[in-house]
Each structure stands twice: as structure tokens, then as C-alpha cells.
Short mmCIF file of C-alpha atoms and ligand atoms in Angstrom, two decimals:
data_model
loop_
_atom_site.label_atom_id
_atom_site.label_comp_id
_atom_site.label_asym_id
_atom_site.label_seq_id
_atom_site.Cartn_x
_atom_site.Cartn_y
_atom_site.Cartn_z
CA UNK J 198 -5.87 -38.03 15.64
CA UNK J 199 -4.37 -39.41 12.54
CA UNK J 200 -0.77 -39.35 11.59
CA UNK J 201 0.55 -36.06 9.80
CA UNK J 202 3.30 -33.75 8.69
CA UNK J 203 3.46 -30.46 9.65
CA UNK J 204 5.04 -27.79 6.98
CA UNK J 205 4.30 -24.34 6.97
CA UNK J 206 7.86 -22.52 6.45
CA UNK J 207 5.80 -19.10 5.57
CA UNK J 208 7.93 -15.82 7.28
CA UNK J 209 4.94 -13.94 8.32
CA UNK J 210 5.60 -10.20 8.90
CA UNK J 211 1.98 -8.31 9.96
CA UNK J 212 1.02 -5.68 11.18
CA UNK J 213 1.05 -1.68 9.96
CA UNK J 214 3.91 -0.20 7.64
CA UNK J 215 4.51 -4.06 7.21
CA UNK J 216 5.35 -3.45 3.49
CA UNK J 217 7.69 -1.41 4.00
CA UNK J 218 9.84 -4.40 4.79
CA UNK J 219 9.35 -5.98 1.07
CA UNK J 220 12.74 -5.04 -0.65
CA UNK J 221 14.86 -6.60 2.25
CA UNK J 222 12.56 -9.49 2.87
CA UNK J 223 13.25 -10.10 -1.14
CA UNK J 224 17.09 -9.75 -0.74
CA UNK J 225 17.28 -12.02 2.49
CA UNK J 226 15.65 -14.81 0.41
CA UNK J 227 18.29 -14.57 -2.63
CA UNK J 228 16.22 -12.30 -4.63
CA UNK J 229 18.36 -10.19 -6.77
CA UNK J 230 16.29 -9.67 -9.93
CA UNK J 231 12.08 -9.47 -9.28
CA UNK J 232 9.21 -10.21 -11.61
CA UNK J 233 6.83 -8.69 -9.60
CA UNK J 234 2.70 -9.85 -10.23
CA UNK J 235 -0.32 -7.81 -9.56
CA UNK J 236 -4.07 -7.77 -10.50
CA UNK J 237 -6.67 -5.12 -12.36
CA UNK J 238 -5.65 -2.22 -10.92
CA UNK J 239 -6.44 -1.54 -7.57
CA UNK J 240 -2.97 -1.76 -6.10
CA UNK J 241 -2.00 0.84 -8.40
CA UNK J 242 -5.06 2.90 -7.72
CA UNK J 243 -3.82 2.93 -3.95
CA UNK J 244 -0.40 3.84 -4.76
CA UNK J 245 1.10 0.64 -3.32
CA UNK J 246 2.41 -0.71 -6.08
CA UNK J 247 4.77 2.23 -6.93
CA UNK J 248 5.87 2.31 -3.07
CA UNK J 249 6.87 -1.34 -3.62
CA UNK J 250 8.70 -0.99 -6.57
CA UNK J 251 10.14 2.59 -5.32
CA UNK J 252 11.15 0.18 -1.93
CA UNK J 253 12.83 -2.60 -4.48
CA UNK J 254 14.59 0.26 -6.60
CA UNK J 255 16.34 1.61 -3.78
CA UNK J 256 17.49 -1.69 -2.55
CA UNK J 257 18.89 -1.89 -5.98
CA UNK J 258 16.91 -4.77 -7.29
CA UNK J 259 15.76 -4.34 -10.74
CA UNK J 260 11.86 -5.32 -11.03
CA UNK J 261 9.87 -5.74 -14.12
CA UNK J 262 5.86 -5.54 -14.06
CA UNK J 263 3.00 -7.87 -14.63
CA UNK J 264 -0.33 -6.57 -14.05
CA UNK J 265 -3.74 -7.38 -15.38
CA UNK J 266 -4.21 -11.05 -13.52
CA UNK J 267 -8.06 -11.24 -13.22
CA UNK J 268 -10.10 -13.05 -10.52
CA UNK J 269 -10.21 -16.55 -11.25
CA UNK J 270 -6.54 -16.30 -12.90
CA UNK J 271 -6.48 -17.27 -16.44
CA UNK J 272 -3.60 -19.71 -17.71
CA UNK J 273 -2.69 -17.32 -20.72
CA UNK J 274 -1.32 -14.97 -18.38
CA UNK J 275 0.54 -17.19 -16.11
CA UNK J 276 2.25 -18.71 -19.62
CA UNK J 277 2.63 -14.68 -20.88
CA UNK J 278 4.48 -14.26 -16.99
CA UNK J 279 6.67 -17.22 -17.64
CA UNK J 280 8.31 -15.55 -20.91
CA UNK J 281 8.21 -12.07 -19.09
CA UNK J 282 10.20 -13.59 -16.12
CA UNK J 283 13.06 -15.95 -18.66
CA UNK J 284 13.13 -12.89 -20.73
CA UNK J 285 13.95 -10.49 -17.61
CA UNK J 286 16.25 -13.16 -16.17
CA UNK J 287 13.91 -13.06 -12.77
CA UNK J 288 15.10 -14.98 -10.16
CA UNK J 289 12.20 -14.23 -7.32
CA UNK J 290 8.65 -13.42 -8.17
CA UNK J 291 7.11 -11.16 -6.11
CA UNK J 292 2.67 -11.18 -5.73
CA UNK J 293 1.18 -7.83 -4.34
CA UNK J 294 -2.76 -8.42 -4.35
CA UNK J 295 -4.74 -11.41 -3.50
CA UNK J 296 -5.49 -15.06 -4.08
CA UNK J 297 -5.51 -14.65 -8.03
CA UNK J 298 -2.69 -12.71 -8.00
CA UNK J 299 -0.53 -14.79 -5.69
CA UNK J 300 -1.48 -18.17 -7.30
CA UNK J 301 -0.44 -16.65 -10.80
CA UNK J 302 2.97 -15.84 -9.16
CA UNK J 303 3.20 -19.20 -7.82
CA UNK J 304 2.47 -20.45 -11.57
CA UNK J 305 5.35 -18.14 -12.93
CA UNK J 306 7.86 -19.46 -10.63
CA UNK J 307 7.47 -23.10 -11.46
CA UNK J 308 7.39 -22.26 -14.98
CA UNK J 309 9.92 -20.01 -15.02
CA UNK J 310 12.20 -22.90 -13.24
CA UNK J 311 11.19 -25.25 -15.67
CA UNK J 312 11.33 -23.58 -19.13
CA UNK J 313 10.77 -26.97 -21.01
CA UNK J 314 7.91 -27.74 -19.49
CA UNK J 315 4.47 -26.16 -20.29
CA UNK J 316 2.98 -25.54 -17.15
CA UNK J 317 -0.73 -26.62 -17.08
CA UNK J 318 0.95 -30.11 -17.49
CA UNK J 319 1.76 -29.83 -13.46
CA UNK J 320 -2.11 -29.05 -12.85
CA UNK J 321 -3.39 -32.08 -15.06
CA UNK J 322 -0.86 -34.05 -13.26
CA UNK J 323 1.15 -34.95 -15.84
CA UNK J 324 4.16 -34.29 -14.45
CA UNK J 325 5.57 -33.84 -10.91
CA UNK J 326 6.95 -30.26 -10.06
CA UNK J 327 10.32 -30.62 -8.86
CA UNK J 328 12.02 -27.25 -8.56
CA UNK J 329 10.40 -23.44 -8.64
CA UNK J 330 11.79 -19.89 -8.06
CA UNK J 331 11.07 -17.96 -4.74
CA UNK J 332 7.99 -16.26 -4.30
CA UNK J 333 7.05 -13.63 -1.95
CA UNK J 334 3.66 -12.04 -0.89
CA UNK J 335 2.36 -8.60 -0.09
CA UNK J 336 -1.26 -9.52 0.63
CA UNK J 337 -4.19 -6.77 -0.13
CA UNK J 338 -7.41 -8.86 0.66
CA UNK J 339 -8.36 -11.71 3.40
CA UNK J 340 -9.61 -14.65 1.64
CA UNK J 341 -7.89 -17.54 -0.29
CA UNK J 342 -5.17 -17.82 2.01
CA UNK J 343 -2.45 -18.70 -0.69
CA UNK J 344 0.15 -16.17 1.15
CA UNK J 345 0.43 -19.65 3.43
CA UNK J 346 -1.06 -22.42 1.44
CA UNK J 347 0.25 -25.32 -0.59
CA UNK J 348 -2.28 -24.63 -3.33
CA UNK J 349 -2.89 -22.70 -6.89
CA UNK J 350 -5.89 -22.59 -8.21
CA UNK J 351 -5.83 -21.67 -12.25
CA UNK J 352 -8.46 -21.61 -14.90
CA UNK J 353 -7.37 -22.85 -18.32
CA UNK J 354 -9.64 -20.85 -20.63
CA UNK J 355 -9.05 -22.79 -23.19
CA UNK J 356 -10.82 -25.97 -21.70
CA UNK J 357 -12.81 -24.34 -19.19
CA UNK J 358 -11.14 -26.30 -16.32
CA UNK J 359 -10.52 -24.73 -13.38
CA UNK J 360 -8.35 -26.75 -11.03
CA UNK J 361 -5.94 -26.80 -7.99
CA UNK J 362 -2.38 -27.62 -7.63
CA UNK J 363 -1.19 -28.87 -4.30
CA UNK J 364 3.28 -29.33 -3.69
CA UNK J 365 5.66 -27.80 -0.83
CA UNK J 366 6.65 -25.62 -4.15
CA UNK J 367 3.44 -23.46 -3.46
CA UNK J 368 4.26 -22.50 -0.07
CA UNK J 369 5.89 -18.51 -0.27
CA UNK J 370 8.79 -17.37 1.13
CA UNK J 371 7.04 -14.86 3.23
CA UNK J 372 4.12 -12.87 3.57
CA UNK J 373 3.78 -9.13 3.77
CA UNK J 374 0.65 -8.59 5.74
CA UNK J 375 -0.57 -5.21 6.76
CA UNK J 376 -4.06 -5.25 7.54
CA UNK J 377 -4.66 -1.71 6.68
CA UNK J 378 -4.01 -2.52 2.99
CA UNK J 379 -7.56 -4.10 2.74
CA UNK J 380 -8.99 -0.99 4.11
CA UNK J 381 -9.95 -0.46 0.27
CA UNK J 382 -11.62 -3.19 -0.33
CA UNK J 383 -15.28 -3.14 -1.51
CA UNK J 384 -18.11 -5.01 0.62
CA UNK J 385 -18.67 -7.48 -1.65
CA UNK J 386 -14.82 -8.30 -1.71
CA UNK J 387 -14.85 -8.53 2.15
CA UNK J 388 -17.90 -10.60 2.32
CA UNK J 389 -16.86 -13.39 -0.44
CA UNK J 390 -13.53 -13.14 1.74
CA UNK J 391 -15.48 -14.02 5.02
CA UNK J 392 -17.18 -16.80 3.28
CA UNK J 393 -13.86 -18.21 1.79
CA UNK J 394 -11.64 -17.94 5.18
CA UNK J 395 -15.34 -19.98 6.95
CA UNK J 396 -15.17 -22.69 4.07
CA UNK J 397 -11.43 -23.45 4.50
CA UNK J 398 -11.86 -24.41 7.88
CA UNK J 399 -15.52 -26.19 7.35
CA UNK J 400 -14.30 -28.17 4.62
CA UNK J 401 -11.90 -29.60 7.04
CA UNK J 402 -14.06 -29.75 9.67
CA UNK J 403 -16.54 -31.98 8.40
CA UNK J 404 -14.69 -34.58 8.31
CA UNK J 405 -15.23 -38.48 9.45
CA UNK J 406 -12.06 -38.37 11.59
CA UNK J 407 -13.09 -38.43 15.40
CA UNK J 408 -11.62 -37.21 18.64
CA UNK J 409 -9.46 -34.69 17.68
CA UNK J 410 -9.69 -32.28 20.34
CA UNK J 411 -7.10 -29.42 19.78
CA UNK J 412 -8.01 -29.02 16.29
CA UNK J 413 -11.47 -29.41 16.05
CA UNK J 414 -10.93 -26.35 19.01
CA UNK J 415 -8.74 -24.33 16.84
CA UNK J 416 -11.41 -24.72 14.22
CA UNK J 417 -14.26 -23.85 16.08
CA UNK J 418 -12.35 -20.63 17.74
CA UNK J 419 -11.52 -19.59 14.11
CA UNK J 420 -15.02 -19.92 12.96
CA UNK J 421 -16.67 -18.03 16.12
CA UNK J 422 -13.72 -15.17 15.56
CA UNK J 423 -14.27 -14.51 12.05
CA UNK J 424 -18.10 -15.17 12.17
CA UNK J 425 -18.04 -11.87 14.27
CA UNK J 426 -15.18 -10.12 13.06
CA UNK J 427 -16.78 -10.66 9.52
CA UNK J 428 -19.93 -8.81 11.00
CA UNK J 429 -17.81 -5.71 12.32
CA UNK J 430 -15.54 -5.63 8.86
CA UNK J 431 -18.95 -5.36 6.58
CA UNK J 432 -20.03 -2.30 9.35
CA UNK J 433 -16.33 -0.41 8.63
CA UNK J 434 -13.57 -1.92 6.38
CA UNK J 435 -11.44 0.54 8.31
CA UNK J 436 -11.44 -1.40 11.72
CA UNK J 437 -8.21 -2.15 12.15
CA UNK J 438 -8.80 -4.89 14.66
CA UNK J 439 -11.51 -6.82 12.69
CA UNK J 440 -9.54 -6.59 9.46
CA UNK J 441 -6.47 -7.91 11.68
CA UNK J 442 -8.07 -10.90 12.70
CA UNK J 443 -9.85 -11.54 9.69
CA UNK J 444 -6.03 -11.78 7.63
CA UNK J 445 -4.25 -13.82 10.11
CA UNK J 446 -7.73 -16.55 10.70
CA UNK J 447 -7.35 -16.51 6.35
CA UNK J 448 -3.73 -17.49 6.56
CA UNK J 449 -4.85 -20.30 9.52
CA UNK J 450 -7.18 -21.11 7.98
CA UNK J 451 -5.59 -22.54 5.29
CA UNK J 452 -2.15 -23.28 6.03
CA UNK J 453 -3.46 -26.68 7.35
CA UNK J 454 -3.70 -26.20 10.88
CA UNK J 455 -7.47 -26.53 11.34
CA UNK J 456 -7.68 -30.00 9.76
CA UNK J 457 -4.45 -31.56 11.29
CA UNK J 458 -4.88 -34.98 12.18
CA UNK J 459 -8.08 -35.38 10.35
CA UNK J 460 -8.66 -35.93 6.71
CA UNK J 461 -10.13 -33.26 4.55
CA UNK J 462 -13.64 -33.15 2.74
CA UNK J 463 -13.47 -30.04 0.27
CA UNK J 464 -16.43 -30.75 -1.25
CA UNK J 465 -18.05 -27.61 -1.52
CA UNK J 466 -14.66 -26.19 -2.72
CA UNK J 467 -14.77 -28.72 -5.70
CA UNK J 468 -18.53 -27.99 -6.83
CA UNK J 469 -17.58 -24.30 -6.57
CA UNK J 470 -14.90 -24.17 -8.46
CA UNK J 471 -17.05 -25.83 -11.44
CA UNK J 472 -19.61 -22.79 -10.86
CA UNK J 473 -16.43 -20.41 -11.16
CA UNK J 474 -15.10 -22.09 -14.15
CA UNK J 475 -18.03 -22.31 -16.09
CA UNK J 476 -19.53 -19.00 -14.95
CA UNK J 477 -16.75 -16.52 -13.88
CA UNK J 478 -18.40 -16.05 -10.30
CA UNK J 479 -16.32 -15.03 -7.72
CA UNK J 480 -14.51 -17.80 -5.25
CA UNK J 481 -16.55 -16.73 -2.19
CA UNK J 482 -19.56 -16.46 -3.89
CA UNK J 483 -19.62 -19.86 -4.98
CA UNK J 484 -18.89 -21.81 -2.06
CA UNK J 485 -21.86 -19.87 -0.09
CA UNK J 486 -24.22 -20.74 -3.22
CA UNK J 487 -23.79 -24.41 -2.71
CA UNK J 488 -22.83 -24.83 0.73
CA UNK J 489 -26.53 -25.23 2.35
CA UNK J 490 -27.21 -27.89 -0.83
CA UNK J 491 -24.07 -29.45 0.39
CA UNK J 492 -25.03 -29.08 4.00
CA UNK J 493 -28.96 -30.59 3.67
CA UNK J 494 -27.36 -33.56 1.59
CA UNK J 495 -24.74 -34.45 3.45
CA UNK J 496 -25.51 -33.86 7.15
CA UNK J 497 -27.19 -37.06 8.09
CA UNK J 498 -24.24 -39.16 7.66
CA UNK J 499 -22.64 -37.39 10.31
CA UNK J 500 -25.14 -35.71 12.27
CA UNK J 501 -23.56 -35.21 15.87
CA UNK J 502 -20.91 -33.41 13.85
CA UNK J 503 -23.10 -31.15 12.67
CA UNK J 504 -24.72 -30.73 15.87
CA UNK J 505 -21.42 -30.27 17.72
CA UNK J 506 -20.70 -27.40 14.91
CA UNK J 507 -24.06 -25.75 16.16
CA UNK J 508 -23.32 -25.68 19.78
CA UNK J 509 -19.95 -24.99 19.74
CA UNK J 510 -19.86 -22.25 16.92
CA UNK J 511 -23.61 -20.93 16.70
CA UNK J 512 -24.49 -21.20 20.26
CA UNK J 513 -27.30 -23.79 19.56
CA UNK J 514 -29.00 -24.99 22.85
CA UNK J 515 -31.36 -27.99 22.19
CA UNK J 516 -30.18 -31.45 23.04
CA UNK J 517 -31.98 -32.86 20.15
CA UNK J 518 -29.34 -33.76 18.09
CA UNK J 519 -31.26 -33.57 14.76
CA UNK J 520 -32.67 -29.73 15.50
CA UNK J 521 -29.39 -28.80 16.45
CA UNK J 522 -27.96 -29.97 13.43
CA UNK J 523 -30.59 -28.09 11.44
CA UNK J 524 -30.05 -25.01 13.08
CA UNK J 525 -26.62 -24.86 12.76
CA UNK J 526 -27.12 -25.06 9.21
CA UNK J 527 -29.83 -22.25 9.07
CA UNK J 528 -27.72 -20.07 10.85
CA UNK J 529 -25.13 -20.76 8.58
CA UNK J 530 -26.94 -19.80 5.51
CA UNK J 531 -28.40 -17.09 7.47
CA UNK J 532 -25.32 -15.16 7.95
CA UNK J 533 -24.01 -15.62 4.42
CA UNK J 534 -27.24 -14.24 3.39
CA UNK J 535 -26.74 -11.22 6.36
CA UNK J 536 -23.54 -10.72 4.34
CA UNK J 537 -25.24 -10.10 1.06
CA UNK J 538 -23.77 -13.47 -0.28
CA UNK J 539 -25.72 -15.87 -2.77
CA UNK J 540 -27.29 -19.15 -1.04
CA UNK J 541 -28.28 -20.76 -4.46
CA UNK J 542 -27.35 -20.47 -7.97
CA UNK J 543 -30.00 -17.92 -8.90
CA UNK J 544 -28.65 -15.33 -6.25
CA UNK J 545 -25.46 -15.94 -8.15
CA UNK J 546 -26.81 -13.82 -11.24
CA UNK J 547 -27.10 -16.83 -13.19
CA UNK J 548 -30.53 -17.86 -13.21
CA UNK J 549 -31.75 -21.15 -12.46
CA UNK J 550 -29.61 -23.56 -14.93
CA UNK J 551 -31.00 -26.29 -17.00
CA UNK J 552 -30.36 -29.90 -16.02
CA UNK J 553 -27.99 -30.65 -18.62
CA UNK J 554 -25.69 -27.65 -17.30
CA UNK J 555 -25.64 -29.30 -13.79
CA UNK J 556 -24.79 -32.58 -15.17
CA UNK J 557 -21.74 -31.32 -17.23
CA UNK J 558 -20.58 -29.60 -13.64
CA UNK J 559 -21.07 -32.48 -11.94
CA UNK J 560 -19.19 -34.87 -15.06
CA UNK J 561 -16.51 -32.51 -14.83
CA UNK J 562 -16.27 -32.22 -11.09
CA UNK J 563 -15.87 -36.06 -10.68
CA UNK J 564 -13.59 -36.38 -13.78
CA UNK J 565 -16.42 -38.33 -15.81
CA UNK J 566 -17.38 -40.09 -12.37
CA UNK J 567 -13.48 -41.76 -12.32
CA UNK J 568 -13.70 -39.68 -8.73
CA UNK J 569 -15.37 -39.86 -5.72
CA UNK J 570 -15.18 -36.12 -4.18
CA UNK J 571 -14.52 -35.38 -0.53
CA UNK J 572 -14.68 -37.77 2.30
CA UNK J 573 -17.18 -36.64 5.24
CA UNK J 574 -20.07 -37.97 2.92
CA UNK J 575 -17.99 -39.04 0.02
CA UNK J 576 -19.83 -37.81 -3.62
CA UNK J 577 -19.81 -39.83 -7.30
CA UNK J 578 -21.06 -37.92 -10.30
CA UNK J 579 -24.93 -38.80 -8.97
CA UNK J 580 -24.09 -37.61 -5.51
CA UNK J 581 -22.67 -33.98 -6.67
CA UNK J 582 -25.40 -33.71 -9.51
CA UNK J 583 -27.78 -34.06 -6.44
CA UNK J 584 -26.17 -31.24 -4.53
CA UNK J 585 -26.36 -29.07 -7.35
CA UNK J 586 -30.00 -30.11 -7.96
CA UNK J 587 -30.61 -28.75 -4.42
CA UNK J 588 -28.61 -25.61 -5.22
CA UNK J 589 -30.74 -24.96 -8.02
CA UNK J 590 -33.04 -22.28 -6.90
O1 LIG L 50 -7.82 -6.85 -9.61
P1 LIG L 50 -7.81 -5.64 -8.49
O2 LIG L 50 -7.73 -4.80 -9.04
O3 LIG L 50 -6.36 -5.55 -7.31
O4 LIG L 50 -9.17 -6.13 -7.77
C1 LIG L 50 -9.16 -7.33 -7.01
C2 LIG L 50 -9.84 -8.03 -7.49
O5 LIG L 50 -10.68 -7.67 -7.99
C3 LIG L 50 -9.72 -6.68 -5.43
N1 LIG L 50 -9.05 -6.28 -4.64
C4 LIG L 50 -7.89 -6.97 -3.96
N2 LIG L 50 -7.49 -6.53 -2.83
C5 LIG L 50 -8.08 -5.11 -2.83
C6 LIG L 50 -9.23 -5.23 -4.01
N3 LIG L 50 -9.86 -4.51 -3.95
C7 LIG L 50 -9.81 -3.20 -3.40
N4 LIG L 50 -8.61 -3.11 -2.51
C8 LIG L 50 -8.00 -3.89 -2.28
N5 LIG L 50 -7.15 -4.19 -0.84
O6 LIG L 50 -10.98 -7.79 -5.08
C9 LIG L 50 -10.55 -8.88 -6.15
C10 LIG L 50 -10.37 -10.54 -5.83
O7 LIG L 50 -9.23 -10.60 -5.91
P2 LIG L 50 -8.67 -12.20 -6.04
O8 LIG L 50 -7.06 -12.17 -5.99
O9 LIG L 50 -9.24 -12.87 -6.80
O10 LIG L 50 -9.38 -12.39 -4.11
P3 LIG L 50 -8.85 -13.81 -3.75
O11 LIG L 50 -8.04 -13.71 -2.84
O12 LIG L 50 -10.62 -14.33 -3.12
O13 LIG L 50 -8.80 -15.31 -4.64
C11 LIG L 50 -9.78 -16.29 -5.57
C12 LIG L 50 -8.98 -16.74 -5.89
O14 LIG L 50 -7.65 -17.76 -5.61
C13 LIG L 50 -8.64 -19.22 -5.66
C14 LIG L 50 -9.77 -18.80 -5.80
O15 LIG L 50 -10.90 -19.99 -6.39
C15 LIG L 50 -9.85 -17.68 -6.59
O16 LIG L 50 -9.33 -18.40 -8.38
N6 LIG L 50 -8.07 -19.94 -4.46
C16 LIG L 50 -6.73 -20.07 -4.26
C17 LIG L 50 -6.40 -20.78 -2.95
C18 LIG L 50 -4.92 -21.08 -2.54
N7 LIG L 50 -4.35 -20.91 -3.40
O17 LIG L 50 -4.54 -21.58 -1.54
C19 LIG L 50 -7.60 -21.35 -1.98
C20 LIG L 50 -8.82 -20.77 -2.53
O18 LIG L 50 -9.86 -21.84 -1.86
C21 LIG L 50 -9.05 -20.66 -3.57
O19 LIG L 50 -9.44 -21.56 -4.67
ZN1 LIG L 51 -11.39 -21.10 -1.11
#
């Protein structure tokens, strides 16, 4: 086990009716004027937005709303949010939605606390964030894990760059998690969420670090739970048990617990981000579209790791290491397919891409071949291109 610092300070309020506690949590964390961020309208339709607004108003908290956050959230709306927060004098940013809304809220919090800096400078690594406003979350989709994670992902639509920022200031103060709020999700979004939750653990599990028993066992238990409950959730989005397991796994999968003491990989995420930046495809779909190709390219580096995964997570029986590894990869890809998720580029609905597009994405992912990706089988630009080629069916 490698040395680590574990810091996961978000207060979780989980269960039916949890959103009723939102206003009191805002007050408890020092909020007195709230900018409330939401997405394209699901929370308007469900009535959640007006219930949260009423709760805040009853508690004497003035609130201004910023709606319209799109999946793969755009920098321009976050910048708008910074202006709104400053004009309104907000001292607390509340996200009501999924990863895109939460990440926008985080960006707004950073910008409002640092009005002299354009927020993109933090994502570019040109400036280091030293303060932010507090952020709270009412979660409506189990997927990105942003409700407890230290990261926020934005797309700069002017340059076509999608990039994550990791900082302790990205940890929300609280996350309200009522699984019933996810009942209205369309099957496609449930499936995207299941893939993303699995991938946050898989991108940590496939590591060169060895002998990490507790972390490995936690990761395997989480994966088995998500796979089983993903099936149930797809069959019935009103299954409280299944939606609860997915919601809690979504947070645990990306709050670092399933990778403690190990080096992270995250290559499928990096390659997926380029697909979302270029084609605006859903995050979960971008991951399932490249994972099989990544596994095919990488498994021989540490076949014993893939064999263990196959046996522990998929119940593969064979004693042969290579055979087990391949069966585990096939089982994973078949599972994605069973959820209706794409397993190659054409299934993303973008067709088979010309070589020039693959090259551009590989270049962008490795920042012009100046950065190696991942740790399991580290990729340079040529390696990234090789994986894109395998996925380009
Ligand atoms: O916009 P609305 O109308 O709310 O609809 C959303 C959106 O269309 C819909 N939705 C959410 N809750 C719903 C609902 N529809 C019906 N009923 C509900 N209860 O779902 C769609 C997707 O929403 P989005 O917030 O984009 O989903 P997700 O949580 O998957 O977030 C994806 C974004 O998070 C980033 C991704 O890259 C992507 O930009 N990620 C953020 C991470 C982080 N901050 O830690 C880590 C992840 O790896 C990921 O990169
Ligand atoms: Zn993800």
C-alpha cells in the first residue's frame, strides 16, 4: 500500500425526503444568500426546483437562480454564473442536479471568490486556487460522483477543450441524496450513470500498485453491487433499493475510497473526454465506447490483474490467466451492451472516424505528446491513437 492522505469532508444526508433539510444545511454552512444552479429543466418538471426555492425562502434565505446548464457543461455559462453570483452578493452556491450542474456550481464558487481571475486559468493550471465559496448539492442522478469528489470538469466551447480540475476546494460542504429524486431518469441516463460509476472504480483498480487488499476488496464489492443493481434499475427506475445502491456507490466510487494507496490510471476517462469535447456525447457513453479497446490494448501489461478482476467481479472460473483476463473483458463489454451503451465509436452515433480525427484527439489528450496518460499501461500520443483505432469500428 502506498502512502496517502484521505480527505472526504462532504456531509451526506441520504434517504427519502432528504431534500427537506437543504435550507437548514445551507444555514449550518454559513450561507445567507444563495445562487441556485440547475440544468435543462428536469428539476422544473419534477417540481423539485420550486420545493427547494420555497424551503430557502421560508428559512429567510434570498435566492437567485441560474438554469440552463447543459451536459458537458460549458465555460461560458459558468462565467455567466460568476457574474450573477457577484451581482447578487451570493455567499453560497447550491447545485440542484447532476455532475454538469455540480461542476458548474463549483466553477461559479471559484470565480465568485476570485473576481479578478478568469476561471479558466484554474483549469489551464495557470493559477492555483486558494479560496472559494461553499457549495452544497441536491443530487438528481447517480453517475459522476461530483457530489463528493474533488474534481470539476468544464468544456471550453471556444477552443473545444474539455478539462478537469482537481482541488480540495471542489469538495461540496454537503450532499443531499434522496434516491427517489432519480426515479424520473430516462433509461439512457441510468445506463450512462452505471458505466460512469463502474469506470471511476475501474480506472483506479487497473493500477500497477500491488498488494492493496482492503482497497481491492472494496473496489470489487462496489463493482459487483453496481453491476447487479444496474440491471435492476434498468428494469424498474422506481426500485428504491436499486436506486439507493447506485446513488451511494456513485459517491463512494469517486471520493477516492476505491483507489486509496494505489496509483490511478484514468486513461479511458482522458480518451472519453476528447470524444465528448469533439462530439458532445454523454460522458458515460464516451467511456463504454473506448473501454473495450483500452482493455484490449492494455491487458497484457498485467494479465494477472485482469484475471483477478474477471474472477472476483464476474465469477470467471478458469485457472488459465490469459483466458480469465479475456473472459473478464468480454463480460464487461457484454454488460455495457446489455445496458444499451455503445462499445465502439460508431455505436456513439458519430460513424467511423477518419484517421485525421483520431490523430487530433490523441494529440489533444496528450497535450501534443508532452504528457503520458495513465499508469497501468502508460500511453503517449501513439498509444492513445492505437486505442482510438481499436475503438474505431
Ligand atoms: O439538464 P436536466 O434537464 O436536469 O437533465 C439532465 C441531463 O440531460 C438529466 N437528469 C438529471 N437528473 C435527472 C435528469 N432527468 C430526469 N430526471 C432526473 N432526476 O440527465 C442528463 C445528464 O445530466 P448530467 O448532469 O450531465 O449527468 P452526469 O451526472 O452524468 O454528469 C456528467 C458530467 O460530469 C462530468 C462529466 O464529464 C460530464 O461533464 N464528470 C464530473 C466528475 C466530477 N466532477 O467529479 C467526474 C466524472 O468522471 C465526470 O467527468
Ligand atoms: Zn466519469
